Amino acid sequence: MKRVGLYTLGCKVSQYETEAIAECFEAAGYVISDFNQKNDVYVINTCTVTAEADKKSRQIIRRAKRQNPDAKILVCGCYSQRTPDEIEKMPEVDAVIGSGGKLRLVKIADELLSGGPKVSEVTDIYGEPFEPMRITRGPRTRVYVKIEDGCESRCSYCAIPSARGNVRSKPADEVIEEVEALAKSGVNEIVLTGIETGSYGKDFGTGYGLGDLLTELDRRKSAVRIRLGSLAPELIGRDFADKIKGLGILAPHFHVSIQSGSDRTLSAMRRRYTRERALENIRRIREYIPSATFTTDLMVGFPGETEEDFLETVSFAEEVGFLSAHVFCYSRRKNTVAAELPGQIPESVKHDRSQRLIERITEIGHRVLDGIVERKQPLDCIFEEMREGMWYGHSECFAEVMAESENDLHGKRISVMPIKRHGDVIIGKIV
């Protein structure tokens, strides 16, 4: 039987897409194999969010060819969409498509294995509709469901709009059908995700948005738990907060993509909010949902960022009280506005700011965890894995929890009483 290995670089949206592609290959009679094994076909779903992501994509392509020189190498995703010529020049590659048309990959693989010619089919992503992908299964713990694609924010540093196109949303009835089928299969937590998740429904032109979708899922009791992917701060205003208030299905955890706490830097980034507006929206959600926790993405070293600007980001993190944050350094991307801005920051300064912010975020996160322990309220946990004799999982507010049990807790939803914090993890006792 034909064997295919798949590799994903990048975000949760890409991970979902690769799962859907795998199901298509399996339905066509392929064996889904470990990527590191000798396979007949390799599919690499690339990322282009940073220069390092581009580099890693090329490395993975070359690794696949080394594993089996006779294999067919198919490349798709954001990097190949944005700069297809770079991928086409690689002698290892047999087929290049972009961010759209990923469901064509099975047909392309069949044709290549039958002796067909090399393929280059990168289409205009701005003309692509929402690709009707879906998955039918997943682990009992957590799966991602893509409900939106594309971004229209046009931030000055970002290459993603040219790789993903405009906002396109999956019809609500299709989202509900997919979510309910996954829940019935035993999945305990479903994460609704997109390139700009909060823009869900913008393209419908009916006023129906993410808050309405969540309200409908809650009314139908469509899943055990729904969690949201990354949200832009300006998209979680009063209307959104009013709609999600009191929803039992929604996990009280919000990943808000802040990027910077400095108004000067946010303006240069062309973000669509100010420091105060972001704080106002976060405060409102916390007022409506007192148990809510927040995680975020924070960039350091944006062109022109001063020490004062950086310290404003630190103080913003302090004021919000983030559970955790993905801290990363600005990466210069060609064909973006920020690449040509004056005041490019030396790598040594970026690294220093990154380390300092990570240390502060760790301290802040520990305080958040300590507060959860002090409240002595049971946590609704879904356990994911055993490590060194202890079961690990995440609570509804996304705090990592570990507990001792002789039973198999994998994929189980269990109430846990927090006892104490150990580093970044809460130690609890099963109720």
CSV table of C-alpha atoms in Angstrom, one decimal:
chain,number,residue,atom,x,y,z
A,1,MET,CA,0.0,0.0,0.0
A,2,LYS,CA,1.1,3.6,-0.7
A,3,ARG,CA,2.5,5.4,2.4
A,4,VAL,CA,2.3,9.1,3.1
A,5,GLY,CA,4.0,11.2,5.8
A,6,LEU,CA,2.7,14.6,6.6
A,7,TYR,CA,4.5,17.5,8.4
A,8,THR,CA,3.0,20.7,9.7
A,9,LEU,CA,4.9,24.0,10.4
A,10,GLY,CA,3.1,26.9,12.0
A,11,CYS,CA,-0.2,27.6,13.6
A,12,LYS,CA,-3.2,25.6,14.8
A,13,VAL,CA,-5.0,26.4,11.6
A,14,SER,CA,-2.3,24.6,9.6
A,15,GLN,CA,-2.4,21.7,12.1
A,16,TYR,CA,-6.2,21.3,11.5
A,17,GLU,CA,-5.7,21.5,7.7
A,18,THR,CA,-3.0,18.7,7.8
A,19,GLU,CA,-5.4,16.5,9.8
A,20,ALA,CA,-8.1,17.1,7.1
A,21,ILE,CA,-5.6,16.3,4.4
A,22,ALA,CA,-4.5,13.1,6.2
A,23,GLU,CA,-8.2,11.9,6.3
A,24,CYS,CA,-8.4,12.5,2.5
A,25,PHE,CA,-5.3,10.4,1.9
A,26,GLU,CA,-6.6,7.7,4.1
A,27,ALA,CA,-10.0,7.7,2.4
A,28,ALA,CA,-8.1,7.2,-0.9
A,29,GLY,CA,-6.3,4.1,0.4
A,30,TYR,CA,-3.0,5.5,1.6
A,31,VAL,CA,-1.4,4.5,4.9
A,32,ILE,CA,-0.7,7.5,7.1
A,33,SER,CA,2.8,7.0,8.2
A,34,ASP,CA,5.4,8.6,10.5
A,35,PHE,CA,7.0,11.4,8.6
A,36,ASN,CA,10.4,10.2,9.7
A,37,GLN,CA,9.9,6.8,8.0
A,38,LYS,CA,10.5,5.9,4.4
A,39,ASN,CA,7.3,6.9,2.6
A,40,ASP,CA,6.1,7.1,-1.0
A,41,VAL,CA,4.8,10.6,-0.6
A,42,TYR,CA,5.6,13.4,1.8
A,43,VAL,CA,3.4,16.4,2.3
A,44,ILE,CA,4.9,19.5,3.9
A,45,ASN,CA,2.4,22.2,5.1
A,46,THR,CA,4.7,25.3,5.4
A,47,CYS,CA,4.7,28.5,7.4
A,48,THR,CA,6.0,31.9,6.6
A,49,VAL,CA,5.4,33.9,9.8
A,50,THR,CA,9.1,34.5,10.3
A,51,ALA,CA,12.3,34.1,8.2
A,52,GLU,CA,13.2,31.2,10.5
A,53,ALA,CA,9.9,29.4,9.6
A,54,ASP,CA,10.9,29.7,5.9
A,55,LYS,CA,14.3,28.2,6.6
A,56,LYS,CA,12.8,25.4,8.6
A,57,SER,CA,10.3,24.6,5.8
A,58,ARG,CA,13.3,24.2,3.4
A,59,GLN,CA,15.1,22.0,5.8
A,60,ILE,CA,12.1,19.7,6.2
A,61,ILE,CA,11.7,19.4,2.4
A,62,ARG,CA,15.4,18.3,2.1
A,63,ARG,CA,15.1,15.9,5.0
A,64,ALA,CA,12.1,14.2,3.4
A,65,LYS,CA,14.0,13.7,0.2
A,66,ARG,CA,17.0,12.2,2.1
A,67,GLN,CA,14.7,9.7,3.8
A,68,ASN,CA,13.5,8.4,0.4
A,69,PRO,CA,15.1,9.8,-2.8
A,70,ASP,CA,12.4,8.2,-4.9
A,71,ALA,CA,9.5,9.7,-2.9
A,72,LYS,CA,7.2,12.4,-4.3
A,73,ILE,CA,7.5,15.7,-2.3
A,74,LEU,CA,4.4,17.9,-2.2
A,75,VAL,CA,4.6,21.3,-0.6
A,76,CYS,CA,1.7,23.5,0.3
A,77,GLY,CA,0.8,26.3,2.8
A,78,CYS,CA,1.8,29.9,3.6
A,79,TYR,CA,5.5,29.9,2.5
A,80,SER,CA,4.7,28.3,-0.9
A,81,GLN,CA,1.8,30.7,-1.4
A,82,ARG,CA,3.8,33.8,-0.6
A,83,THR,CA,7.0,32.9,-2.5
A,84,PRO,CA,6.3,29.9,-4.8
A,85,ASP,CA,9.4,30.6,-6.9
A,86,GLU,CA,11.7,29.8,-4.0
A,87,ILE,CA,10.0,26.4,-3.5
A,88,GLU,CA,9.8,25.6,-7.3
A,89,LYS,CA,13.6,26.1,-7.6
A,90,MET,CA,14.2,23.3,-5.0
A,91,PRO,CA,15.2,20.1,-6.9
A,92,GLU,CA,13.6,18.0,-4.2
A,93,VAL,CA,10.1,19.3,-4.8
A,94,ASP,CA,7.6,17.6,-7.1
A,95,ALA,CA,4.5,19.6,-6.5
A,96,VAL,CA,3.8,23.1,-5.2
A,97,ILE,CA,0.4,24.5,-4.3
A,98,GLY,CA,-0.3,27.4,-2.0
A,99,SER,CA,-2.7,28.0,0.9
A,100,GLY,CA,-5.8,27.2,-1.2
A,101,GLY,CA,-6.7,23.9,-2.9
A,102,LYS,CA,-5.1,21.6,-0.3
A,103,LEU,CA,-7.8,19.0,-0.9
A,104,ARG,CA,-6.3,18.5,-4.4
A,105,LEU,CA,-3.2,17.0,-2.9
A,106,VAL,CA,-4.4,13.4,-3.1
A,107,LYS,CA,-5.1,13.7,-6.8
A,108,ILE,CA,-1.8,15.3,-7.4
A,109,ALA,CA,0.0,12.6,-5.5
A,110,ASP,CA,-1.7,9.9,-7.5
A,111,GLU,CA,-0.7,11.5,-10.8
A,112,LEU,CA,2.9,11.9,-9.7
A,113,LEU,CA,3.1,8.3,-8.6
A,114,SER,CA,1.7,7.3,-12.0
A,115,GLY,CA,4.6,9.1,-13.8
A,116,GLY,CA,2.9,12.5,-14.2
A,117,PRO,CA,5.0,15.7,-14.5
A,118,LYS,CA,5.9,18.1,-11.8
A,119,VAL,CA,3.1,20.4,-10.6
A,120,SER,CA,2.9,24.1,-9.8
A,121,GLU,CA,-0.6,25.2,-9.0
A,122,VAL,CA,-0.4,28.3,-6.8
A,123,THR,CA,-3.6,30.2,-7.3
A,124,ASP,CA,-4.6,33.8,-6.4
A,125,ILE,CA,-5.5,33.4,-2.7
A,126,TYR,CA,-7.6,36.5,-2.8
A,127,GLY,CA,-10.0,34.7,-5.2
A,128,GLU,CA,-10.2,31.5,-3.2
A,129,PRO,CA,-13.4,30.7,-1.3
A,130,PHE,CA,-13.4,29.0,2.1
A,131,GLU,CA,-12.1,25.5,1.4
A,132,PRO,CA,-14.7,23.0,2.7
A,133,MET,CA,-12.5,21.0,4.9
A,134,ARG,CA,-13.6,19.0,7.9
A,135,ILE,CA,-12.2,16.3,10.2
A,136,THR,CA,-14.2,13.4,11.6
A,137,ARG,CA,-12.2,12.2,14.5
A,138,GLY,CA,-9.5,13.3,17.0
A,139,PRO,CA,-8.1,12.4,20.4
A,140,ARG,CA,-10.5,12.5,23.4
A,141,THR,CA,-8.5,15.4,24.8
A,142,ARG,CA,-8.6,18.4,22.4
A,143,VAL,CA,-9.0,19.0,18.7
A,144,TYR,CA,-9.0,22.1,16.5
A,145,VAL,CA,-11.7,23.1,14.2
A,146,LYS,CA,-11.0,25.8,11.6
A,147,ILE,CA,-13.9,28.2,11.3
A,148,GLU,CA,-12.2,31.1,9.6
A,149,ASP,CA,-9.4,31.9,7.1
A,150,GLY,CA,-7.7,35.1,6.0
A,151,CYS,CA,-6.9,38.4,7.6
A,152,GLU,CA,-7.5,42.0,6.6
A,153,SER,CA,-5.6,43.8,9.4
A,154,ARG,CA,-2.6,44.6,7.2
A,155,CYS,CA,-0.2,45.0,10.1
A,156,SER,CA,3.0,46.6,9.0
A,157,TYR,CA,5.2,43.7,10.0
A,158,CYS,CA,3.1,40.7,8.9
A,159,ALA,CA,3.4,38.5,5.8
A,160,ILE,CA,0.3,36.5,6.6
A,161,PRO,CA,-2.4,38.4,4.6
A,162,SER,CA,-0.5,37.8,1.3
A,163,ALA,CA,-0.3,34.1,2.3
A,164,ARG,CA,-3.9,33.7,3.5
A,165,GLY,CA,-6.0,36.3,1.6
A,166,ASN,CA,-9.2,38.0,2.8
A,167,VAL,CA,-11.5,36.9,5.6
A,168,ARG,CA,-13.6,33.8,4.7
A,169,SER,CA,-15.8,32.0,7.2
A,170,LYS,CA,-17.2,28.4,7.4
A,171,PRO,CA,-21.0,28.5,7.3
A,172,ALA,CA,-22.4,28.2,10.8
A,173,ASP,CA,-24.4,25.0,10.1
A,174,GLU,CA,-21.2,23.3,8.9
A,175,VAL,CA,-19.3,24.4,12.0
A,176,ILE,CA,-22.1,23.1,14.2
A,177,GLU,CA,-22.3,19.8,12.3
A,178,GLU,CA,-18.5,19.2,12.6
A,179,VAL,CA,-18.4,20.2,16.3
A,180,GLU,CA,-21.3,17.9,17.2
A,181,ALA,CA,-19.9,15.0,15.3
A,182,LEU,CA,-16.5,15.3,17.0
A,183,ALA,CA,-18.2,15.6,20.4
A,184,LYS,CA,-20.2,12.5,19.8
A,185,SER,CA,-17.0,10.7,18.9
A,186,GLY,CA,-15.7,11.3,22.4
A,187,VAL,CA,-13.7,14.6,22.0
A,188,ASN,CA,-14.0,16.5,25.3
A,189,GLU,CA,-12.6,19.9,24.1
A,190,ILE,CA,-12.9,21.6,20.8
A,191,VAL,CA,-10.9,24.7,20.0
A,192,LEU,CA,-12.5,27.0,17.4
A,193,THR,CA,-9.6,28.6,15.5
A,194,GLY,CA,-8.8,30.8,12.5
A,195,ILE,CA,-6.2,33.2,11.2
A,196,GLU,CA,-8.3,36.0,12.8
A,197,THR,CA,-10.9,34.0,14.7
A,198,GLY,CA,-12.7,37.1,16.0
A,199,SER,CA,-13.5,38.1,12.4
A,200,TYR,CA,-15.7,35.1,12.0
A,201,GLY,CA,-18.8,36.0,10.0
A,202,LYS,CA,-17.5,39.3,8.7
A,203,ASP,CA,-17.8,38.1,5.1
A,204,PHE,CA,-21.4,36.9,5.6
A,205,GLY,CA,-22.7,40.5,5.6
A,206,THR,CA,-25.5,39.6,7.9
A,207,GLY,CA,-24.2,40.7,11.3
A,208,TYR,CA,-23.8,37.1,12.4
A,209,GLY,CA,-20.5,36.8,14.2
A,210,LEU,CA,-18.5,34.7,16.6
A,211,GLY,CA,-20.6,35.6,19.6
A,212,ASP,CA,-23.7,34.4,17.8
A,213,LEU,CA,-22.1,31.1,16.8
A,214,LEU,CA,-21.0,30.5,20.4
A,215,THR,CA,-24.5,31.3,21.6
A,216,GLU,CA,-26.0,28.7,19.2
A,217,LEU,CA,-23.5,26.1,20.2
A,218,ASP,CA,-24.3,26.7,23.8
A,219,ARG,CA,-28.0,26.5,23.3
A,220,ARG,CA,-27.7,23.2,21.4
A,221,LYS,CA,-25.2,21.9,24.0
A,222,SER,CA,-23.1,20.9,21.0
A,223,ALA,CA,-19.9,20.0,22.9
A,224,VAL,CA,-18.5,19.4,26.4
A,225,ARG,CA,-16.2,22.4,26.2
A,226,ILE,CA,-15.5,25.0,23.5
A,227,ARG,CA,-12.2,27.0,23.7
A,228,LEU,CA,-11.3,29.9,21.4
A,229,GLY,CA,-8.2,30.4,19.3
A,230,SER,CA,-6.3,33.7,19.1
A,231,LEU,CA,-8.4,36.8,19.3
A,232,ALA,CA,-7.5,40.4,18.2
A,233,PRO,CA,-8.2,42.8,21.1
A,234,GLU,CA,-10.4,45.2,19.1
A,235,LEU,CA,-12.7,42.3,18.2
A,236,ILE,CA,-13.7,41.4,21.7
A,237,GLY,CA,-15.6,44.5,22.6
A,238,ARG,CA,-18.9,45.1,24.4
A,239,ASP,CA,-21.1,43.3,21.9
A,240,PHE,CA,-18.9,40.2,22.0
A,241,ALA,CA,-18.7,40.2,25.8
A,242,ASP,CA,-22.5,40.6,26.1
A,243,LYS,CA,-23.1,37.6,23.9
A,244,ILE,CA,-20.7,35.2,25.7
A,245,LYS,CA,-21.6,36.2,29.2
A,246,GLY,CA,-23.0,33.2,31.0
A,247,LEU,CA,-22.3,30.6,28.3
A,248,GLY,CA,-21.7,27.3,30.0
A,249,ILE,CA,-20.0,25.7,27.0
A,250,LEU,CA,-17.3,28.3,26.7
A,251,ALA,CA,-13.9,27.8,28.5
A,252,PRO,CA,-13.1,30.9,30.5
A,253,HIS,CA,-9.7,31.4,28.8
A,254,PHE,CA,-8.9,33.9,26.1
A,255,HIS,CA,-5.8,34.2,24.0
A,256,VAL,CA,-5.6,37.8,23.1
A,257,SER,CA,-2.9,38.8,20.5
A,258,ILE,CA,-1.6,42.0,22.0
A,259,GLN,CA,1.8,42.3,20.4
A,260,SER,CA,2.8,45.5,22.4
A,261,GLY,CA,1.7,47.6,25.3
A,262,SER,CA,3.1,50.8,23.8
A,263,ASP,CA,0.7,53.0,21.9
A,264,ARG,CA,3.6,54.4,19.9
A,265,THR,CA,4.7,50.9,18.8
A,266,LEU,CA,1.1,49.8,18.2
A,267,SER,CA,0.6,52.7,15.8
A,268,ALA,CA,3.8,51.9,13.9
A,269,MET,CA,2.7,48.2,13.8
A,270,ARG,CA,-0.7,49.5,12.3
A,271,ARG,CA,-2.6,47.6,14.9
A,272,ARG,CA,-6.3,48.6,15.2
A,273,TYR,CA,-6.4,49.4,18.9
A,274,THR,CA,-4.7,51.4,21.7
A,275,ARG,CA,-3.3,50.1,24.9
A,276,GLU,CA,-6.4,51.5,26.8
A,277,ARG,CA,-8.9,50.0,24.4
A,278,ALA,CA,-7.3,46.5,24.8
A,279,LEU,CA,-7.3,46.9,28.6
A,280,GLU,CA,-10.9,48.1,28.6
A,281,ASN,CA,-12.0,45.0,26.6
A,282,ILE,CA,-10.1,42.6,28.8
A,283,ARG,CA,-11.4,44.2,32.0
A,284,ARG,CA,-15.0,43.9,30.7
A,285,ILE,CA,-14.6,40.2,30.0
A,286,ARG,CA,-13.1,39.7,33.4
A,287,GLU,CA,-16.0,41.6,35.0
A,288,TYR,CA,-18.5,39.4,33.2
A,289,ILE,CA,-16.5,36.2,33.7
A,290,PRO,CA,-14.5,36.5,37.0
A,291,SER,CA,-12.7,33.2,36.6
A,292,ALA,CA,-11.4,34.2,33.1
A,293,THR,CA,-7.7,33.9,32.4
A,294,PHE,CA,-5.7,35.5,29.6
A,295,THR,CA,-2.8,34.4,27.5
A,296,THR,CA,-1.1,36.5,24.8
A,297,ASP,CA,1.6,37.0,22.1
A,298,LEU,CA,4.1,39.8,22.7
A,299,MET,CA,6.7,41.0,20.2
A,300,VAL,CA,9.9,42.8,21.2
A,301,GLY,CA,12.4,44.6,19.1
A,302,PHE,CA,10.0,46.2,16.6
A,303,PRO,CA,11.7,48.9,14.6
A,304,GLY,CA,12.0,52.1,16.6
A,305,GLU,CA,11.1,50.4,19.9
A,306,THR,CA,12.7,52.3,22.7
A,307,GLU,CA,13.5,51.0,26.2
A,308,GLU,CA,10.5,53.1,27.4
A,309,ASP,CA,8.2,51.4,24.8
A,310,PHE,CA,9.5,48.0,25.9
A,311,LEU,CA,8.8,48.8,29.6
A,312,GLU,CA,5.2,49.9,28.7
A,313,THR,CA,4.7,46.3,27.3
A,314,VAL,CA,6.1,44.9,30.6
A,315,SER,CA,3.7,47.1,32.6
A,316,PHE,CA,0.8,46.1,30.4
A,317,ALA,CA,1.5,42.5,31.1
A,318,GLU,CA,1.6,43.3,34.8
A,319,GLU,CA,-1.7,45.1,34.7
A,320,VAL,CA,-3.5,42.4,32.8
A,321,GLY,CA,-2.0,39.5,34.8
A,322,PHE,CA,-1.3,37.0,31.9
A,323,LEU,CA,-1.3,33.3,32.7
A,324,SER,CA,1.4,32.9,30.1
A,325,ALA,CA,2.7,34.6,26.9
A,326,HIS,CA,4.4,33.7,23.7
A,327,VAL,CA,7.3,36.2,23.6
A,328,PHE,CA,9.1,36.5,20.3
A,329,CYS,CA,11.5,38.9,18.6
A,330,TYR,CA,10.5,40.9,15.5
A,331,SER,CA,11.5,39.2,12.3
A,332,ARG,CA,12.2,41.3,9.3
A,333,ARG,CA,10.0,40.1,6.4
A,334,LYS,CA,10.6,41.3,2.8
A,335,ASN,CA,7.7,43.1,1.1
A,336,THR,CA,6.4,44.4,4.4
A,337,VAL,CA,6.2,48.0,5.5
A,338,ALA,CA,8.1,47.4,8.7
A,339,ALA,CA,11.1,45.9,6.8
A,340,GLU,CA,11.9,49.4,5.5
A,341,LEU,CA,11.3,51.4,8.7
A,342,PRO,CA,14.2,53.2,10.3
A,343,GLY,CA,15.5,52.2,13.7
A,344,GLN,CA,15.9,48.4,13.1
A,345,ILE,CA,16.9,46.9,16.5
A,346,PRO,CA,20.1,45.0,16.9
A,347,GLU,CA,19.6,41.2,17.6
A,348,SER,CA,21.4,41.5,20.9
A,349,VAL,CA,18.9,44.1,22.2
A,350,LYS,CA,16.0,42.0,20.9
A,351,HIS,CA,17.4,38.9,22.7
A,352,ASP,CA,17.9,40.9,26.0
A,353,ARG,CA,14.4,42.3,25.9
A,354,SER,CA,12.9,38.9,25.1
A,355,GLN,CA,14.7,37.3,28.1
A,356,ARG,CA,13.7,40.0,30.5
A,357,LEU,CA,10.0,39.9,29.4
A,358,ILE,CA,9.9,36.1,29.6
A,359,GLU,CA,11.3,36.2,33.1
A,360,ARG,CA,8.6,38.8,34.1
A,361,ILE,CA,5.8,36.9,32.4
A,362,THR,CA,6.9,33.8,34.3
A,363,GLU,CA,6.6,35.7,37.6
A,364,ILE,CA,3.2,37.1,36.7
A,365,GLY,CA,2.0,33.6,35.6
A,366,HIS,CA,3.0,32.2,38.9
A,367,ARG,CA,1.0,34.8,40.8
A,368,VAL,CA,-2.0,33.9,38.7
A,369,LEU,CA,-1.6,30.2,39.5
A,370,ASP,CA,-1.1,31.0,43.2
A,371,GLY,CA,-4.4,32.9,43.1
A,372,ILE,CA,-6.2,29.9,41.6
A,373,VAL,CA,-4.8,27.7,44.4
A,374,GLU,CA,-5.8,30.2,47.1
A,375,ARG,CA,-9.4,30.2,45.9
A,376,LYS,CA,-9.7,26.5,46.7
A,377,GLN,CA,-12.3,26.0,44.0
A,378,PRO,CA,-12.4,22.6,42.1
A,379,LEU,CA,-11.0,22.8,38.6
A,380,ASP,CA,-12.6,21.1,35.7
A,381,CYS,CA,-9.7,19.2,34.1
A,382,ILE,CA,-9.2,17.2,31.0
A,383,PHE,CA,-6.1,14.9,31.4
A,384,GLU,CA,-3.8,14.4,28.4
A,385,GLU,CA,-0.7,12.4,29.4
A,386,MET,CA,1.2,10.7,32.1
A,387,ARG,CA,4.8,11.8,32.9
A,388,GLU,CA,6.9,10.3,35.7
A,389,GLY,CA,4.0,8.7,37.4
A,390,MET,CA,1.8,11.8,37.4
A,391,TRP,CA,-1.2,12.6,35.2
A,392,TYR,CA,-1.1,16.0,33.4
A,393,GLY,CA,-3.9,18.0,31.9
A,394,HIS,CA,-5.4,21.5,31.6
A,395,SER,CA,-8.2,23.1,33.5
A,396,GLU,CA,-11.0,25.1,32.0
A,397,CYS,CA,-9.0,28.3,32.5
A,398,PHE,CA,-6.0,26.6,30.8
A,399,ALA,CA,-3.9,26.2,34.0
A,400,GLU,CA,-1.8,23.1,33.7
A,401,VAL,CA,-2.6,20.6,36.4
A,402,MET,CA,-1.0,17.4,37.6
A,403,ALA,CA,-2.6,14.8,39.8
A,404,GLU,CA,-1.8,11.3,41.1
A,405,SER,CA,-3.9,8.4,40.1
A,406,GLU,CA,-3.6,4.6,39.5
A,407,ASN,CA,-6.3,4.8,36.9
A,408,ASP,CA,-6.0,5.6,33.2
A,409,LEU,CA,-7.0,9.3,33.1
A,410,HIS,CA,-6.2,9.9,29.4
A,411,GLY,CA,-9.0,11.9,27.8
A,412,LYS,CA,-11.0,11.9,31.1
A,413,ARG,CA,-12.7,15.0,32.3
A,414,ILE,CA,-12.3,15.1,36.1
A,415,SER,CA,-12.8,17.6,38.9
A,416,VAL,CA,-9.5,18.4,40.8
A,417,MET,CA,-9.0,20.4,44.0
A,418,PRO,CA,-5.9,22.6,43.7
A,419,ILE,CA,-3.4,21.9,46.5
A,420,LYS,CA,-0.3,23.9,45.7
A,421,ARG,CA,1.8,25.3,42.8
A,422,HIS,CA,4.9,23.6,41.6
A,423,GLY,CA,6.7,25.8,39.1
A,424,ASP,CA,4.3,26.4,36.2
A,425,VAL,CA,1.9,23.6,37.2
A,426,ILE,CA,-0.8,23.2,39.9
A,427,ILE,CA,-0.7,20.0,41.9
A,428,GLY,CA,-4.2,18.9,42.7
A,429,LYS,CA,-6.1,16.1,44.3
A,430,ILE,CA,-8.9,14.3,42.4
A,431,VAL,CA,-12.2,15.0,43.9
